[in-house]
């Protein structure tokens, strides 16, 4: 995906004109507006004040006649399976419609049921007649620090409208409804990411990909054989050792949660925007869960001190229209902390264990200190950009990706 395909050029052109585009819905929302860019008289922080709970709209927004709201209980296998299938068939695709995310059911339960989650924030739309799930949007609560302020926010994700119901202005209704339900819990800010340009990104990140199974990636069209490269030369280029190099590199266990929490809080405090994790959060988000998230630490063999940490999550993609393969197994870099072990060596060990677990590709954004290892570990730039947004919270100047310490799923 490193070359800029025609579709990517077209999207980037689209993105560039989006800065001149009208956004009928987004211009009505408390988000940074394009016209405000550069206006340093506007203070950093909440754009609109909270309202009293009695002033929050008590009843759901109107839907088109044939549709009704539903709350999706993600702890119910049946409902989780309905959500899984809606996303499997209708969620994010790449510009050339060759891949579509295939978040697993266990991943969705993990992502949507963290400590203190609100079931009412798992918002669905059903067709009244068939009771089929046709749209979805979610929020989960998170404490996000912005500079010195720790703000309780909703992390919004999994916005999805069935392909047959697109371009009917359903998305703004989904967004307003989840906003209303977040307001009912007395929360007034949100964080979200998207591959599309909207008013107004706090930063724009670049995806990078490290081939682990180059033959499959080339066969399915994810990557292309480099110029003057043969397949066997390419396989050799991406070959990795059979086991990690760092002494004391091991999986994280429950007993490590206090030490990993201390390590992570210290490390994340250097970024302008980052989650404010406590031990409950670390236990949920960073303990290894099969097929969902993997996490490793470095325990000094001499002192038994825990000095470093790395993690990645599992997000397969369906491969659309390839006879030999159905699924692309992708690992996404999550949170990494390098104190004693050089980040380059720590991430190389992450690549080694990801290859051992049969991942085809290891993806990373250029956030935090990731820039320092991407090229040296043979990552190639992807064609996907990820824009980060805050709702009802103004940041004076857009951030550099290296100032961002937040990874959404
Ligand atoms: C205080 C609490 C606040 C909580 C809420 C915080 C905000 C959360 C915001 C959501 C965070 C989501 C995070 C993720 O999940 S990002 C992943 C989004 N999902 C997909 O890309 C899956 C495949 N695509 C679809 O399902 C549909 O195309 C979607 C549902 C995306 C749009 O449906 P459709 O294509 O049928 O369009 P429409 O006619 O209904 O509506 C058109 C309007 O919608 C605006 N639009 C289009 N795409 C997005 C997008 N990704 N974020 C925000 N807005 C988006 C668009 O600019 C236009 O508004 P305006 O340009 O005229 O103004
Ligand atoms: C709202 N949550 C944000 C995270 C969702 N995430 C992971 C995401 N959002 C936009 C992207 F641009 C993106 N990319 C990973 C890179 C990549 O792997 N591109 C090829 C590819 C393989 N499979 C797919 C499926 C969909 C899109 C591109 N795909 C580009 N990732």
CSV table of C-alpha atoms and ligand atoms in Angstrom, one decimal:
chain,number,residue,atom,x,y,z
A,1,UNK,CA,0.0,0.0,0.0
A,2,UNK,CA,3.0,2.3,-0.1
A,3,UNK,CA,2.5,3.7,-3.6
A,4,UNK,CA,-0.1,6.3,-4.0
A,5,UNK,CA,-2.7,4.7,-6.2
A,6,UNK,CA,-5.0,6.7,-8.3
A,7,UNK,CA,-7.8,6.2,-5.7
A,8,UNK,CA,-5.5,7.6,-3.0
A,9,UNK,CA,-4.6,10.6,-5.2
A,10,UNK,CA,-8.3,11.1,-5.8
A,11,UNK,CA,-9.1,10.9,-2.1
A,12,UNK,CA,-6.3,13.3,-1.2
A,13,UNK,CA,-7.7,15.7,-3.8
A,14,UNK,CA,-11.1,15.2,-2.3
A,15,UNK,CA,-9.6,15.9,1.2
A,16,UNK,CA,-7.9,19.0,0.0
A,17,UNK,CA,-11.1,20.5,-1.5
A,18,UNK,CA,-12.9,19.4,1.7
A,19,UNK,CA,-11.1,22.4,3.4
A,20,UNK,CA,-13.2,24.6,1.0
A,21,UNK,CA,-16.2,22.3,1.3
A,22,UNK,CA,-19.3,23.2,3.2
A,23,UNK,CA,-20.1,20.8,6.1
A,24,UNK,CA,-23.8,21.4,6.8
A,25,UNK,CA,-23.7,19.2,9.9
A,26,UNK,CA,-20.2,19.8,11.2
A,27,UNK,CA,-20.6,23.6,10.9
A,28,UNK,CA,-23.4,23.3,13.4
A,29,UNK,CA,-21.3,21.5,16.0
A,30,UNK,CA,-19.0,22.7,18.8
A,31,UNK,CA,-15.8,21.7,17.0
A,32,UNK,CA,-12.9,23.8,15.7
A,33,UNK,CA,-14.2,25.4,12.5
A,34,UNK,CA,-12.0,26.1,9.5
A,35,UNK,CA,-12.8,29.8,9.8
A,36,UNK,CA,-11.3,29.8,13.3
A,37,UNK,CA,-8.0,28.4,12.2
A,38,UNK,CA,-5.3,30.8,13.3
A,39,UNK,CA,-7.6,32.9,15.5
A,40,UNK,CA,-5.4,33.0,18.7
A,41,UNK,CA,-8.1,35.0,20.5
A,42,UNK,CA,-10.1,31.8,21.0
A,43,UNK,CA,-9.1,30.2,24.3
A,44,UNK,CA,-8.0,26.6,24.5
A,45,UNK,CA,-10.6,24.3,26.2
A,46,UNK,CA,-14.3,23.6,26.1
A,47,UNK,CA,-16.1,25.4,23.2
A,48,UNK,CA,-19.6,25.3,24.8
A,49,UNK,CA,-20.3,25.1,28.6
A,50,UNK,CA,-22.1,22.1,30.1
A,51,UNK,CA,-25.8,22.4,30.4
A,52,UNK,CA,-27.9,21.2,33.3
A,53,UNK,CA,-29.2,17.6,32.8
A,54,UNK,CA,-32.8,18.9,32.8
A,55,UNK,CA,-31.9,20.9,29.7
A,56,UNK,CA,-30.6,17.8,27.8
A,57,UNK,CA,-33.2,16.5,25.3
A,58,UNK,CA,-34.9,13.7,27.1
A,59,UNK,CA,-36.2,11.7,24.1
A,60,UNK,CA,-34.2,10.2,21.2
A,61,UNK,CA,-33.8,12.1,17.9
A,62,UNK,CA,-36.3,11.4,15.1
A,63,UNK,CA,-35.4,8.6,12.7
A,64,UNK,CA,-37.0,8.0,9.2
A,65,UNK,CA,-40.3,6.3,9.7
A,66,UNK,CA,-39.3,2.7,8.9
A,67,UNK,CA,-36.4,2.7,11.5
A,68,UNK,CA,-36.1,2.6,15.3
A,69,UNK,CA,-33.4,3.1,17.9
A,70,UNK,CA,-32.0,0.2,19.8
A,71,UNK,CA,-29.4,-0.2,22.5
A,72,UNK,CA,-26.9,-3.0,21.7
A,73,UNK,CA,-26.1,-5.1,24.7
A,74,UNK,CA,-22.5,-6.2,23.7
A,75,UNK,CA,-22.4,-8.8,26.5
A,76,UNK,CA,-25.2,-10.7,24.7
A,77,UNK,CA,-23.7,-13.1,22.2
A,78,UNK,CA,-26.6,-12.7,19.8
A,79,UNK,CA,-26.4,-8.9,19.7
A,80,UNK,CA,-22.6,-8.9,19.6
A,81,UNK,CA,-22.9,-11.2,16.6
A,82,UNK,CA,-25.4,-8.8,14.9
A,83,UNK,CA,-23.0,-5.9,15.4
A,84,UNK,CA,-20.1,-8.1,14.2
A,85,UNK,CA,-21.9,-8.9,10.9
A,86,UNK,CA,-23.0,-5.3,10.3
A,87,UNK,CA,-19.4,-4.1,10.6
A,88,UNK,CA,-18.0,-7.1,8.8
A,89,UNK,CA,-20.1,-6.2,5.7
A,90,UNK,CA,-20.4,-2.4,6.0
A,91,UNK,CA,-17.4,-0.9,7.9
A,92,UNK,CA,-14.2,0.9,6.8
A,93,UNK,CA,-12.7,-0.1,3.5
A,94,UNK,CA,-9.5,1.1,1.8
A,95,UNK,CA,-9.7,3.5,-1.1
A,96,UNK,CA,-9.6,0.7,-3.7
A,97,UNK,CA,-12.2,-1.5,-1.9
A,98,UNK,CA,-9.8,-4.4,-1.7
A,99,UNK,CA,-10.0,-4.7,2.1
A,100,UNK,CA,-12.6,-4.2,4.9
A,101,UNK,CA,-12.0,-4.3,8.6
A,102,UNK,CA,-13.2,-7.4,10.3
A,103,UNK,CA,-13.2,-6.6,14.0
A,104,UNK,CA,-13.8,-9.9,15.8
A,105,UNK,CA,-16.6,-10.4,18.4
A,106,UNK,CA,-14.2,-10.8,21.3
A,107,UNK,CA,-12.4,-7.6,20.1
A,108,UNK,CA,-15.7,-5.7,20.1
A,109,UNK,CA,-16.6,-6.9,23.6
A,110,UNK,CA,-13.2,-5.8,24.8
A,111,UNK,CA,-13.3,-2.5,23.0
A,112,UNK,CA,-16.8,-1.6,24.1
A,113,UNK,CA,-17.0,-2.9,27.7
A,114,UNK,CA,-14.2,-1.3,29.6
A,115,UNK,CA,-14.5,-0.5,33.3
A,116,UNK,CA,-17.4,2.0,33.9
A,117,UNK,CA,-18.8,1.7,30.4
A,118,UNK,CA,-22.4,2.8,29.7
A,119,UNK,CA,-24.6,0.2,27.8
A,120,UNK,CA,-26.7,3.2,26.5
A,121,UNK,CA,-23.7,4.5,24.6
A,122,UNK,CA,-23.9,1.4,22.3
A,123,UNK,CA,-26.4,2.9,19.9
A,124,UNK,CA,-28.0,0.9,17.1
A,125,UNK,CA,-30.7,1.4,14.5
A,126,UNK,CA,-33.0,-1.4,13.4
A,127,UNK,CA,-35.5,-1.6,10.5
A,128,UNK,CA,-38.9,-1.9,12.2
A,129,UNK,CA,-40.2,-4.6,9.9
A,130,UNK,CA,-37.3,-6.9,9.6
A,131,UNK,CA,-35.6,-5.9,13.0
A,132,UNK,CA,-32.3,-6.0,11.1
A,133,UNK,CA,-29.5,-3.9,12.5
A,134,UNK,CA,-28.7,-1.3,9.9
A,135,UNK,CA,-26.6,1.3,11.7
A,136,UNK,CA,-24.3,1.6,14.8
A,137,UNK,CA,-22.2,4.1,16.7
A,138,UNK,CA,-20.5,3.7,20.1
A,139,UNK,CA,-19.0,5.6,23.0
A,140,UNK,CA,-16.9,4.4,25.8
A,141,UNK,CA,-15.8,6.6,28.8
A,142,UNK,CA,-12.1,7.6,29.1
A,143,UNK,CA,-10.1,10.0,31.1
A,144,UNK,CA,-8.0,12.0,28.5
A,145,UNK,CA,-5.4,14.5,29.6
A,146,UNK,CA,-5.0,17.6,27.3
A,147,UNK,CA,-1.9,19.4,28.5
A,148,UNK,CA,-2.5,19.8,32.2
A,149,UNK,CA,-6.3,19.1,32.2
A,150,UNK,CA,-7.7,15.6,32.7
A,151,UNK,CA,-11.0,15.6,31.0
A,152,UNK,CA,-13.7,12.9,31.2
A,153,UNK,CA,-14.5,12.2,27.5
A,154,UNK,CA,-16.4,9.7,25.4
A,155,UNK,CA,-14.3,7.9,22.8
A,156,UNK,CA,-16.5,7.6,19.8
A,157,UNK,CA,-16.0,4.7,17.3
A,158,UNK,CA,-17.6,2.1,15.0
A,159,UNK,CA,-19.9,4.6,13.2
A,160,UNK,CA,-21.4,2.5,10.5
A,161,UNK,CA,-24.4,2.8,8.2
A,162,UNK,CA,-25.4,-0.1,6.1
A,163,UNK,CA,-24.3,0.3,2.5
A,164,UNK,CA,-27.9,0.4,1.3
A,165,UNK,CA,-28.7,3.4,3.5
A,166,UNK,CA,-25.8,5.7,2.7
A,167,UNK,CA,-26.0,9.4,1.7
A,168,UNK,CA,-29.3,9.8,3.5
A,169,UNK,CA,-27.9,12.1,6.2
A,170,UNK,CA,-28.2,9.2,8.8
A,171,UNK,CA,-24.7,9.7,10.1
A,172,UNK,CA,-25.5,13.2,11.7
A,173,UNK,CA,-28.6,11.7,13.4
A,174,UNK,CA,-26.4,8.8,14.8
A,175,UNK,CA,-23.8,11.4,16.0
A,176,UNK,CA,-26.5,13.6,17.6
A,177,UNK,CA,-28.1,10.7,19.4
A,178,UNK,CA,-24.9,9.3,20.9
A,179,UNK,CA,-24.0,12.9,21.9
A,180,UNK,CA,-27.4,13.2,23.6
A,181,UNK,CA,-26.8,10.0,25.5
A,182,UNK,CA,-23.2,11.1,26.5
A,183,UNK,CA,-24.7,14.4,27.8
A,184,UNK,CA,-27.2,12.5,29.9
A,185,UNK,CA,-24.2,11.1,31.8
A,186,UNK,CA,-23.0,14.7,32.3
A,187,UNK,CA,-20.1,14.4,29.9
A,188,UNK,CA,-19.4,17.2,27.4
A,189,UNK,CA,-16.3,16.2,25.4
A,190,UNK,CA,-15.3,13.4,23.0
A,191,UNK,CA,-12.3,12.1,21.1
A,192,UNK,CA,-12.5,10.3,17.8
A,193,UNK,CA,-10.5,9.5,14.7
A,194,UNK,CA,-11.4,9.1,11.1
A,195,UNK,CA,-9.8,8.5,7.7
A,196,UNK,CA,-11.8,11.4,6.3
A,197,UNK,CA,-11.1,15.2,6.8
A,198,UNK,CA,-13.7,17.0,8.9
A,199,UNK,CA,-13.7,20.3,10.8
A,200,UNK,CA,-11.0,20.2,12.3
A,201,UNK,CA,-8.3,17.7,13.0
A,202,UNK,CA,-6.1,18.3,16.1
A,203,UNK,CA,-3.5,16.3,14.2
A,204,UNK,CA,-3.1,14.0,11.1
A,205,UNK,CA,-1.2,10.8,11.4
A,206,UNK,CA,0.4,8.6,8.7
A,207,UNK,CA,0.1,4.8,8.7
A,208,UNK,CA,3.2,2.7,8.3
A,209,UNK,CA,3.3,-1.0,7.5
A,210,UNK,CA,6.0,-3.6,8.2
A,211,UNK,CA,5.7,-6.7,6.1
A,212,UNK,CA,5.9,-10.0,8.0
A,213,UNK,CA,4.5,-12.2,5.3
A,214,UNK,CA,5.6,-10.4,2.1
A,215,UNK,CA,4.6,-13.1,-0.3
A,216,UNK,CA,1.0,-13.0,0.9
A,217,UNK,CA,0.9,-9.2,1.0
A,218,UNK,CA,2.0,-9.1,-2.6
A,219,UNK,CA,-0.3,-11.9,-3.7
A,220,UNK,CA,-3.4,-10.0,-2.2
A,221,UNK,CA,-2.3,-6.6,-3.6
A,222,UNK,CA,-1.5,-5.0,-0.2
A,223,UNK,CA,2.1,-4.4,-1.3
A,224,UNK,CA,3.9,-4.6,-4.6
A,225,UNK,CA,7.2,-6.2,-5.5
A,226,UNK,CA,9.8,-3.5,-5.2
A,227,UNK,CA,11.5,-2.4,-8.4
A,228,UNK,CA,14.5,-4.6,-9.3
A,229,UNK,CA,13.4,-7.0,-6.5
A,230,UNK,CA,12.6,-10.7,-6.8
A,231,UNK,CA,10.2,-12.5,-4.5
A,232,UNK,CA,13.0,-14.5,-2.8
A,233,UNK,CA,15.0,-11.3,-2.3
A,234,UNK,CA,11.9,-9.7,-0.8
A,235,UNK,CA,11.3,-12.6,1.6
A,236,UNK,CA,14.9,-12.4,2.7
A,237,UNK,CA,14.7,-8.6,3.2
A,238,UNK,CA,11.8,-9.0,5.7
A,239,UNK,CA,13.2,-12.1,7.5
A,240,UNK,CA,13.2,-11.9,11.3
A,241,UNK,CA,15.0,-13.9,14.1
A,242,UNK,CA,13.0,-16.8,15.6
A,243,UNK,CA,12.9,-15.3,19.1
A,244,UNK,CA,13.2,-11.9,20.8
A,245,UNK,CA,16.7,-10.5,21.5
A,246,UNK,CA,16.0,-8.7,24.8
A,247,UNK,CA,16.8,-10.6,28.0
A,248,UNK,CA,13.7,-10.7,30.3
A,249,UNK,CA,11.3,-10.0,27.5
A,250,UNK,CA,8.0,-11.8,28.5
A,251,UNK,CA,4.2,-11.6,28.4
A,252,UNK,CA,2.5,-9.2,30.8
A,253,UNK,CA,0.7,-11.0,33.7
A,254,UNK,CA,-1.9,-9.8,36.2
A,255,UNK,CA,0.7,-9.4,38.9
A,256,UNK,CA,2.5,-6.8,36.7
A,257,UNK,CA,-0.4,-4.4,36.5
A,258,UNK,CA,0.8,-1.9,39.2
A,259,UNK,CA,4.3,-1.7,37.7
A,260,UNK,CA,3.1,-1.4,34.1
A,261,UNK,CA,0.6,1.3,35.3
A,262,UNK,CA,3.4,3.4,36.8
A,263,UNK,CA,5.6,2.9,33.8
A,264,UNK,CA,2.9,3.9,31.3
A,265,UNK,CA,1.6,6.9,33.3
A,266,UNK,CA,5.1,8.3,33.5
A,267,UNK,CA,5.8,7.8,29.8
A,268,UNK,CA,2.5,9.2,28.6
A,269,UNK,CA,2.8,12.3,30.7
A,270,UNK,CA,5.3,13.7,28.1
A,271,UNK,CA,2.6,14.0,25.4
A,272,UNK,CA,0.1,16.9,24.9
A,273,UNK,CA,-2.9,14.6,24.5
A,274,UNK,CA,-2.9,11.1,26.2
A,275,UNK,CA,-5.1,8.7,28.2
A,276,UNK,CA,-4.9,9.0,32.0
A,277,UNK,CA,-4.8,5.3,32.8
A,278,UNK,CA,-5.3,3.9,36.3
A,279,UNK,CA,-4.7,0.3,37.3
A,280,UNK,CA,-8.2,-0.8,36.4
A,281,UNK,CA,-7.8,0.7,32.9
A,282,UNK,CA,-4.4,-1.0,32.5
A,283,UNK,CA,-5.8,-4.3,33.6
A,284,UNK,CA,-8.6,-4.1,31.0
A,285,UNK,CA,-6.7,-2.5,28.0
A,286,UNK,CA,-3.2,-4.0,28.4
A,287,UNK,CA,-3.5,-7.5,29.8
A,288,UNK,CA,-3.0,-10.1,27.0
A,289,UNK,CA,-6.3,-11.3,25.6
A,290,UNK,CA,-6.2,-14.0,22.9
A,291,UNK,CA,-6.9,-12.7,19.4
A,292,UNK,CA,-7.5,-9.2,20.8
A,293,UNK,CA,-4.4,-7.6,22.4
A,294,UNK,CA,-0.8,-8.8,23.1
A,295,UNK,CA,1.5,-7.1,25.6
A,296,UNK,CA,5.0,-7.7,26.7
A,297,UNK,CA,7.4,-6.2,29.2
A,298,UNK,CA,11.1,-6.3,30.0
A,299,UNK,CA,11.9,-7.6,33.5
A,300,UNK,CA,15.6,-7.0,34.3
A,301,UNK,CA,17.1,-10.5,35.0
A,302,UNK,CA,19.3,-9.0,37.7
A,303,UNK,CA,17.0,-6.6,39.6
A,304,UNK,CA,13.6,-7.9,38.5
A,305,UNK,CA,12.7,-4.3,37.9
A,306,UNK,CA,10.1,-3.8,35.1
A,307,UNK,CA,11.8,-1.3,32.7
A,308,UNK,CA,10.0,-1.4,29.3
A,309,UNK,CA,6.7,-2.4,27.7
A,310,UNK,CA,5.2,-2.9,24.3
A,311,UNK,CA,1.8,-3.9,23.0
A,312,UNK,CA,-0.2,-4.4,19.8
A,313,UNK,CA,-3.8,-5.2,19.0
A,314,UNK,CA,-5.3,-7.7,16.5
A,315,UNK,CA,-7.5,-6.3,13.7
A,316,UNK,CA,-7.9,-8.6,10.7
A,317,UNK,CA,-9.2,-7.3,7.4
A,318,UNK,CA,-11.4,-9.3,5.0
A,319,UNK,CA,-9.7,-9.5,1.6
A,320,UNK,CA,-12.4,-8.7,-1.0
A,321,UNK,CA,-12.2,-10.7,-4.2
A,322,UNK,CA,-9.1,-12.8,-3.9
A,323,UNK,CA,-9.4,-16.5,-4.7
A,324,UNK,CA,-6.5,-17.7,-2.5
A,325,UNK,CA,-6.9,-15.7,0.7
A,326,UNK,CA,-9.9,-14.5,2.8
A,327,UNK,CA,-8.3,-12.6,5.6
A,328,UNK,CA,-5.3,-10.3,6.2
A,329,UNK,CA,-4.0,-10.8,9.7
A,330,UNK,CA,-2.8,-7.4,10.9
A,331,UNK,CA,-1.2,-6.3,14.2
A,332,UNK,CA,-1.6,-2.6,15.2
A,333,UNK,CA,1.0,-1.0,17.4
A,334,UNK,CA,-0.8,0.1,20.6
A,335,UNK,CA,1.2,1.5,23.6
A,336,UNK,CA,5.0,1.1,23.9
A,337,UNK,CA,7.2,2.4,26.7
A,338,UNK,CA,11.0,2.4,26.3
A,339,UNK,CA,13.1,3.4,29.3
A,340,UNK,CA,16.1,1.0,29.5
A,341,UNK,CA,15.7,-1.0,26.3
A,342,UNK,CA,16.2,1.1,23.1
A,343,UNK,CA,12.8,1.5,21.4
A,344,UNK,CA,14.3,0.2,18.2
A,345,UNK,CA,15.2,-3.1,19.9
A,346,UNK,CA,11.9,-3.3,21.8
A,347,UNK,CA,9.9,-2.8,18.6
A,348,UNK,CA,12.0,-5.3,16.8
A,349,UNK,CA,11.1,-7.9,19.5
A,350,UNK,CA,7.4,-6.9,19.0
A,351,UNK,CA,7.8,-7.7,15.3
A,352,UNK,CA,9.5,-11.0,16.1
A,353,UNK,CA,6.6,-12.2,18.4
A,354,UNK,CA,4.0,-10.9,15.9
A,355,UNK,CA,5.6,-12.9,13.2
A,356,UNK,CA,5.7,-16.0,15.5
A,357,UNK,CA,1.9,-15.4,16.0
A,358,UNK,CA,1.5,-15.6,12.2
A,359,UNK,CA,0.5,-12.0,11.6
A,360,UNK,CA,0.9,-10.9,7.9
A,361,UNK,CA,1.7,-7.2,8.6
A,362,UNK,CA,2.4,-4.9,11.6
A,363,UNK,CA,0.9,-1.5,11.3
A,364,UNK,CA,2.0,1.6,13.3
A,365,UNK,CA,1.0,5.3,13.2
A,366,UNK,CA,3.7,8.0,13.4
A,367,UNK,CA,2.5,9.0,16.9
A,368,UNK,CA,4.5,9.2,20.1
A,369,UNK,CA,8.2,8.2,19.3
A,370,UNK,CA,7.3,5.8,16.6
A,371,UNK,CA,9.0,7.9,13.9
A,372,UNK,CA,12.3,6.9,15.5
A,373,UNK,CA,12.1,3.2,14.5
A,374,UNK,CA,9.8,3.1,11.4
A,375,UNK,CA,12.3,3.4,8.6
A,376,UNK,CA,15.1,1.4,10.4
A,377,UNK,CA,12.7,-1.5,11.1
A,378,UNK,CA,11.7,-1.6,7.4
A,379,UNK,CA,8.2,-0.1,7.7
A,380,UNK,CA,6.9,1.5,4.5
A,381,UNK,CA,4.5,4.5,4.5
A,382,UNK,CA,0.9,3.4,3.9
A,383,UNK,CA,-1.8,5.2,1.9
A,384,UNK,CA,-4.0,5.7,4.9
A,385,UNK,CA,-4.0,8.8,7.0
A,386,UNK,CA,-5.8,9.0,10.3
A,387,UNK,CA,-7.1,12.3,11.5
A,388,UNK,CA,-7.7,12.9,15.2
A,389,UNK,CA,-10.5,15.0,16.6
A,390,UNK,CA,-11.8,16.4,19.8
A,391,UNK,CA,-15.5,17.4,20.2
A,392,UNK,CA,-16.3,20.5,22.2
A,393,UNK,CA,-12.7,21.1,23.1
A,394,UNK,CA,-10.5,23.6,21.3
A,395,UNK,CA,-6.7,23.1,20.9
A,396,UNK,CA,-4.9,26.4,20.1
A,397,UNK,CA,-2.5,24.9,17.5
A,398,UNK,CA,-2.7,21.6,15.7
A,399,UNK,CA,-0.3,19.1,17.2
A,400,UNK,CA,2.5,17.2,15.6
A,401,UNK,CA,1.8,13.4,15.6
A,402,UNK,CA,4.8,13.0,18.0
A,403,UNK,CA,2.9,15.1,20.5
A,404,UNK,CA,0.0,12.7,20.5
A,405,UNK,CA,0.0,9.8,23.0
A,406,UNK,CA,-3.5,8.4,22.2
A,407,UNK,CA,-4.2,5.3,20.1
A,408,UNK,CA,-7.9,4.5,19.4
A,409,UNK,CA,-9.0,1.1,18.1
B,1,LIG,C1,-20.0,15.1,23.9
B,1,LIG,C2,-20.1,13.8,23.3
B,1,LIG,C3,-19.9,13.9,21.7
B,1,LIG,C4,-20.0,12.6,21.0
B,1,LIG,C5,-19.9,12.7,19.4
B,1,LIG,C6,-18.6,13.2,18.9
B,1,LIG,C7,-18.5,13.2,17.4
B,1,LIG,C8,-18.3,11.8,16.8
B,1,LIG,C9,-18.2,11.9,15.3
B,1,LIG,C10,-18.2,10.5,14.6
B,1,LIG,C11,-16.9,9.8,14.8
B,1,LIG,C12,-16.8,8.4,14.1
B,1,LIG,C13,-15.5,7.7,14.2
B,1,LIG,C14,-15.5,6.5,13.3
B,1,LIG,O1,-16.2,5.5,13.5
B,1,LIG,S1,-14.5,6.6,11.9
B,1,LIG,C15,-15.1,5.2,10.9
B,1,LIG,C16,-16.4,5.7,10.1
B,1,LIG,N1,-17.1,4.5,9.5
B,1,LIG,C17,-16.8,4.2,8.2
B,1,LIG,O2,-16.1,4.8,7.5
B,1,LIG,C18,-17.6,2.9,7.8
B,1,LIG,C19,-18.1,3.0,6.3
B,1,LIG,N2,-18.8,4.2,6.1
B,1,LIG,C20,-20.1,4.3,6.6
B,1,LIG,O3,-20.7,3.5,7.3
B,1,LIG,C21,-20.8,5.7,6.2
B,1,LIG,O4,-20.2,6.2,5.1
B,1,LIG,C22,-20.7,6.7,7.4
B,1,LIG,C23,-21.6,6.2,8.5
B,1,LIG,C24,-19.3,6.9,7.9
B,1,LIG,C25,-21.2,8.1,6.9
B,1,LIG,O5,-22.6,7.9,6.4
B,1,LIG,P1,-23.0,8.4,4.9
B,1,LIG,O6,-21.8,8.2,4.1
B,1,LIG,O7,-24.2,7.7,4.6
B,1,LIG,O8,-23.2,10.0,5.1
B,1,LIG,P2,-24.5,10.7,5.6
B,1,LIG,O9,-25.2,11.2,4.4
B,1,LIG,O10,-25.2,9.9,6.5
B,1,LIG,O11,-23.9,12.0,6.4
B,1,LIG,C26,-23.0,12.8,5.8
B,1,LIG,C27,-22.4,13.7,6.9
B,1,LIG,O12,-21.6,12.8,7.7
B,1,LIG,C28,-20.3,13.3,7.8
B,1,LIG,N3,-19.4,12.1,8.0
B,1,LIG,C29,-19.1,11.2,7.0
B,1,LIG,N4,-18.2,10.3,7.5
B,1,LIG,C30,-17.9,10.7,8.8
B,1,LIG,C31,-17.1,10.1,9.8
B,1,LIG,N5,-16.3,9.1,9.6
B,1,LIG,N6,-17.1,10.8,11.0
B,1,LIG,C32,-17.9,11.9,11.2
B,1,LIG,N7,-18.7,12.4,10.3
B,1,LIG,C33,-18.7,11.8,9.1
B,1,LIG,C34,-20.1,14.0,6.5
B,1,LIG,O13,-19.0,14.9,6.6
B,1,LIG,C35,-21.4,14.7,6.3
B,1,LIG,O14,-21.5,15.8,7.2
B,1,LIG,P3,-21.2,17.3,6.6
B,1,LIG,O15,-19.8,17.2,6.0
B,1,LIG,O16,-22.3,17.6,5.6
B,1,LIG,O17,-21.2,18.2,7.8
B,2,LIG,C1,-12.0,4.8,13.9
B,2,LIG,N1,-11.0,3.9,14.1
B,2,LIG,C2,-9.7,4.3,13.5
B,2,LIG,C3,-8.8,3.1,13.4
B,2,LIG,C4,-9.4,2.3,12.2
B,2,LIG,N2,-8.2,2.0,11.5
B,2,LIG,C5,-7.3,1.0,12.0
B,2,LIG,C6,-7.9,2.6,10.2
B,2,LIG,N3,-8.6,3.7,9.8
B,2,LIG,C7,-8.2,4.3,8.7
B,2,LIG,C8,-7.2,3.8,7.9
B,2,LIG,F1,-6.8,4.3,6.7
B,2,LIG,C9,-6.5,2.7,8.4
B,2,LIG,N4,-5.5,2.1,7.8
B,2,LIG,C10,-4.7,1.1,8.3
B,2,LIG,C11,-3.8,1.2,7.0
B,2,LIG,C12,-4.0,-0.1,6.2
B,2,LIG,O1,-3.8,-1.2,6.6
B,2,LIG,N5,-4.6,0.1,4.9
B,2,LIG,C13,-4.9,-1.0,4.1
B,2,LIG,C14,-6.1,-1.7,4.7
B,2,LIG,C15,-6.1,-3.0,5.1
B,2,LIG,N6,-7.4,-3.2,5.6
B,2,LIG,C16,-8.0,-2.1,5.6
B,2,LIG,C17,-9.3,-1.8,6.0
B,2,LIG,C18,-9.8,-0.5,5.9
B,2,LIG,C19,-8.9,0.5,5.4
B,2,LIG,C20,-7.7,0.2,4.9
B,2,LIG,N7,-7.2,-1.1,5.0
B,2,LIG,C21,-4.7,2.4,6.6
B,2,LIG,N8,-6.8,2.1,9.6
